[in-house]
Amino acid sequence: VEFPEMDGSTVRIGIIKARWHESDIDSLVAGVKESLKECGVPEDNIQLQEVPGSFELPLATRYLALSGAVDAIIPIGVLIKGETTHYEVISETVTSSLMSIGMQTGIPVIFGLLTCLTDEQVKARSTGANNHGLQWGKAAVEMALLRQSAVGGKKKFFMGFRSEEHTSE
Ligand code: RBF
């Protein structure tokens, strides 16, 4: 997916990573950081926290969203189908919880969950030019800027439906 040129110098990003499949997660986090840097997000505006596993991502994301400390959140987890039903049981519920936190709080939540059948699939999506972290960072900046234009700064509640002169300060 293509992203426009973006100025992320005013954007604050929260990254929450799960500790399962650590080396893959670290590679995804590195991809995110690289793309945030490319968009000009200052390092001081990026905070990184961690949780035990993907199941814990939604609650931590909700805490961070409610804190008001960030403009977008990238929860990062890797779920690999294994010998138990864990993957089937939590993939959809974690996904729908993350979506719902974005909807409830108005803080953009990026879908940073890799749901894979094999280790090879994980590697293909977390390394090199196809490192999905590269897209997640840009998606976070784009959504944070969209939020700023919708509800942030002086243009409170400006959704683009009215001209700027009629927008309440
Ligand atoms: N967490 C992950 O982030 N990725 C996994 O692939 C993963 N696999 C798990 C498999 C089993 C059988 C169990 C019990 C847990 C797994 N977890 C995984 C951890 C889970 O998301 C959560 O952190 C723990 O269950 C504690 O609530």
GROMACS .gro file of C-alpha atoms and ligand atoms in nm:
model
  196
    1VAL     CA    1   0.000   0.000   0.000
    2GLU     CA    2   0.122   0.351  -0.083
    3PHE     CA    3   0.139   0.631   0.172
    4PRO     CA    4   0.154   1.006   0.107
    5GLU     CA    5   0.442   1.227   0.223
    6MET     CA    6   0.358   1.307   0.586
    7ASP     CA    7   0.485   1.548   0.848
    8GLY     CA    8   0.476   1.354   1.173
    9SER     CA    9   0.670   1.610   1.377
   10THR     CA   10   0.371   1.680   1.607
   11VAL     CA   11   0.255   1.323   1.638
   12ARG     CA   12   0.288   1.108   1.954
   13ILE     CA   13   0.291   0.732   1.901
   14GLY     CA   14   0.252   0.448   2.151
   15ILE     CA   15   0.386   0.104   2.070
   16ILE     CA   16   0.278  -0.192   2.283
   17LYS     CA   17   0.452  -0.519   2.211
   18ALA     CA   18   0.379  -0.872   2.327
   19ARG     CA   19   0.674  -1.083   2.449
   20TRP     CA   20   0.586  -1.404   2.260
   21HIS     CA   21   0.801  -1.468   1.949
   22GLU     CA   22   1.042  -1.201   2.065
   23SER     CA   23   1.284  -1.183   1.772
   24ASP     CA   24   0.997  -1.144   1.522
   25ILE     CA   25   0.840  -0.879   1.741
   26ASP     CA   26   1.170  -0.692   1.768
   27SER     CA   27   1.200  -0.689   1.391
   28LEU     CA   28   0.846  -0.552   1.356
   29VAL     CA   29   0.918  -0.284   1.617
   30ALA     CA   30   1.234  -0.187   1.428
   31GLY     CA   31   1.025  -0.155   1.109
   32VAL     CA   32   0.777   0.068   1.289
   33LYS     CA   33   1.053   0.290   1.429
   34GLU     CA   34   1.219   0.321   1.089
   35SER     CA   35   0.898   0.441   0.924
   36LEU     CA   36   0.818   0.680   1.210
   37LYS     CA   37   1.164   0.833   1.167
   38GLU     CA   38   1.102   0.867   0.795
   39CYS     CA   39   0.785   1.066   0.875
   40GLY     CA   40   0.977   1.295   1.111
   41VAL     CA   41   0.824   1.171   1.437
   42PRO     CA   42   1.068   1.281   1.712
   43GLU     CA   43   1.212   0.994   1.917
   44ASP     CA   44   1.086   1.158   2.236
   45ASN     CA   45   0.732   1.130   2.097
   46ILE     CA   46   0.750   0.752   2.078
   47GLN     CA   47   0.679   0.539   2.382
   48LEU     CA   48   0.724   0.165   2.396
   49GLN     CA   49   0.559  -0.066   2.645
   50GLU     CA   50   0.523  -0.441   2.665
   51VAL     CA   51   0.276  -0.704   2.779
   52PRO     CA   52   0.315  -1.083   2.825
   53GLY     CA   53   0.125  -1.200   2.516
   54SER     CA   54  -0.121  -1.096   2.248
   55PHE     CA   55  -0.417  -1.167   2.471
   56GLU     CA   56  -0.304  -0.879   2.696
   57LEU     CA   57  -0.270  -0.628   2.409
   58PRO     CA   58  -0.628  -0.494   2.411
   59LEU     CA   59  -0.638  -0.393   2.777
   60ALA     CA   60  -0.296  -0.227   2.764
   61THR     CA   61  -0.404  -0.048   2.446
   62ARG     CA   62  -0.716   0.075   2.620
   63TYR     CA   63  -0.518   0.207   2.920
   64LEU     CA   64  -0.283   0.394   2.689
   65ALA     CA   65  -0.566   0.530   2.474
   66LEU     CA   66  -0.746   0.663   2.782
   67SER     CA   67  -0.427   0.821   2.919
   68GLY     CA   68  -0.435   1.090   2.650
   69ALA     CA   69  -0.057   1.055   2.615
   70VAL     CA   70  -0.051   0.943   2.250
   71ASP     CA   71  -0.222   1.024   1.920
   72ALA     CA   72  -0.214   0.670   1.782
   73ILE     CA   73  -0.129   0.324   1.915
   74ILE     CA   74   0.037   0.029   1.746
   75PRO     CA   75  -0.023  -0.294   1.942
   76ILE     CA   76   0.218  -0.558   1.813
   77GLY     CA   77   0.169  -0.932   1.849
   78VAL     CA   78   0.254  -1.248   1.659
   79LEU     CA   79   0.011  -1.540   1.676
   80ILE     CA   80   0.123  -1.867   1.521
   81LYS     CA   81  -0.111  -2.156   1.474
   82GLY     CA   82   0.024  -2.439   1.688
   83GLU     CA   83  -0.082  -2.760   1.852
   84THR     CA   84  -0.344  -2.603   2.072
   85THR     CA   85  -0.656  -2.407   1.987
   86HIS     CA   86  -0.508  -2.088   2.133
   87TYR     CA   87  -0.469  -1.931   1.789
   88GLU     CA   88  -0.828  -1.995   1.684
   89VAL     CA   89  -0.962  -1.888   2.021
   90ILE     CA   90  -0.788  -1.553   2.049
   91SER     CA   91  -0.718  -1.426   1.694
   92GLU     CA   92  -1.063  -1.289   1.633
   93THR     CA   93  -1.134  -1.171   1.982
   94VAL     CA   94  -0.806  -0.975   2.006
   95THR     CA   95  -0.871  -0.827   1.662
   96SER     CA   96  -1.226  -0.719   1.739
   97SER     CA   97  -1.124  -0.585   2.081
   98LEU     CA   98  -0.850  -0.370   1.927
   99MET     CA   99  -1.094  -0.235   1.668
  100SER     CA  100  -1.347  -0.163   1.936
  101ILE     CA  101  -1.095   0.030   2.151
  102GLY     CA  102  -1.026   0.261   1.857
  103MET     CA  103  -1.398   0.313   1.804
  104GLN     CA  104  -1.475   0.369   2.173
  105THR     CA  105  -1.188   0.604   2.253
  106GLY     CA  106  -1.141   0.782   1.921
  107ILE     CA  107  -0.766   0.715   1.943
  108PRO     CA  108  -0.651   0.542   1.624
  109VAL     CA  109  -0.547   0.183   1.691
  110ILE     CA  110  -0.343   0.016   1.419
  111PHE     CA  111  -0.381  -0.356   1.350
  112GLY     CA  112  -0.035  -0.478   1.443
  113LEU     CA  113  -0.121  -0.841   1.488
  114LEU     CA  114   0.036  -1.101   1.258
  115THR     CA  115  -0.180  -1.410   1.244
  116CYS     CA  116   0.024  -1.679   1.071
  117LEU     CA  117   0.008  -2.051   1.007
  118THR     CA  118   0.385  -2.107   1.005
  119ASP     CA  119   0.717  -1.954   1.115
  120GLU     CA  120   0.801  -1.898   0.747
  121GLN     CA  121   0.495  -1.678   0.706
  122VAL     CA  122   0.600  -1.477   1.010
  123LYS     CA  123   0.951  -1.423   0.871
  124ALA     CA  124   0.811  -1.318   0.531
  125ARG     CA  125   0.596  -1.052   0.698
  126SER     CA  126   0.840  -0.925   0.958
  127THR     CA  127   1.167  -0.884   0.767
  128GLY     CA  128   1.310  -0.693   0.472
  129ALA     CA  129   1.102  -0.474   0.244
  130ASN     CA  130   0.786  -0.665   0.340
  131ASN     CA  131   0.830  -0.595   0.713
  132HIS     CA  132   0.473  -0.501   0.803
  133GLY     CA  133   0.605  -0.274   1.076
  134LEU     CA  134   0.704  -0.031   0.800
  135GLN     CA  135   0.339   0.003   0.701
  136TRP     CA  136   0.209   0.012   1.056
  137GLY     CA  137   0.424   0.314   1.144
  138LYS     CA  138   0.300   0.506   0.843
  139ALA     CA  139  -0.060   0.401   0.901
  140ALA     CA  140  -0.029   0.531   1.259
  141VAL     CA  141   0.103   0.871   1.147
  142GLU     CA  142  -0.165   0.900   0.877
  143MET     CA  143  -0.443   0.819   1.124
  144ALA     CA  144  -0.299   1.048   1.393
  145LEU     CA  145  -0.296   1.335   1.141
  146LEU     CA  146  -0.649   1.246   1.032
  147ARG     CA  147  -0.759   1.261   1.394
  148GLN     CA  148  -0.586   1.596   1.442
  149SER     CA  149  -0.773   1.736   1.140
  150ALA     CA  150  -1.100   1.589   1.264
  151VAL     CA  151  -1.098   1.678   1.633
  152GLY     CA  152  -0.761   1.823   1.724
  153GLY     CA  153  -0.594   2.159   1.766
  154LYS     CA  154  -0.800   2.473   1.717
  155LYS     CA  155  -1.022   2.311   1.462
  156LYS     CA  156  -1.234   2.136   1.718
  157PHE     CA  157  -1.485   1.898   1.568
  158PHE     CA  158  -1.386   1.994   1.217
  159MET     CA  159  -1.474   1.696   1.004
  160GLY     CA  160  -1.445   1.866   0.668
  161PHE     CA  161  -1.822   1.899   0.642
  162ARG     CA  162  -1.816   2.273   0.707
  163SER     CA  163  -1.589   2.548   0.583
  164GLU     CA  164  -1.310   2.645   0.823
  165GLU     CA  165  -1.461   2.992   0.892
  166HIS     CA  166  -1.766   2.828   1.046
  167THR     CA  167  -1.570   2.594   1.262
  168SER     CA  168  -1.588   2.662   1.635
  169GLU     CA  169  -1.248   2.739   1.792
  170RBF     N1  170   0.080  -1.512   2.281
  170RBF     C1  171   0.122  -1.460   2.164
  170RBF     O1  172   0.139  -1.337   2.155
  170RBF     N2  173   0.146  -1.541   2.055
  170RBF     C2  174   0.126  -1.675   2.058
  170RBF     O2  175   0.150  -1.742   1.954
  170RBF     C3  176   0.080  -1.734   2.179
  170RBF     N3  177   0.057  -1.866   2.186
  170RBF     C4  178   0.007  -1.919   2.301
  170RBF     C5  179  -0.025  -2.056   2.307
  170RBF     C6  180  -0.079  -2.111   2.424
  170RBF     C7  181  -0.112  -2.255   2.428
  170RBF     C8  182  -0.102  -2.026   2.536
  170RBF     C9  183  -0.162  -2.081   2.663
  170RBF    C10  184  -0.070  -1.892   2.530
  170RBF    C11  185  -0.015  -1.835   2.415
  170RBF     N4  186   0.015  -1.699   2.408
  170RBF    C12  187   0.059  -1.646   2.290
  170RBF    C13  188   0.006  -1.612   2.529
  170RBF    C14  189  -0.132  -1.548   2.549
  170RBF     O3  190  -0.154  -1.451   2.450
  170RBF    C15  191  -0.139  -1.483   2.689
  170RBF     O4  192  -0.032  -1.392   2.706
  170RBF    C16  193  -0.134  -1.584   2.802
  170RBF     O5  194  -0.230  -1.685   2.781
  170RBF    C17  195  -0.159  -1.518   2.939
  170RBF     O6  196  -0.288  -1.458   2.943
   0.00000   0.00000   0.00000
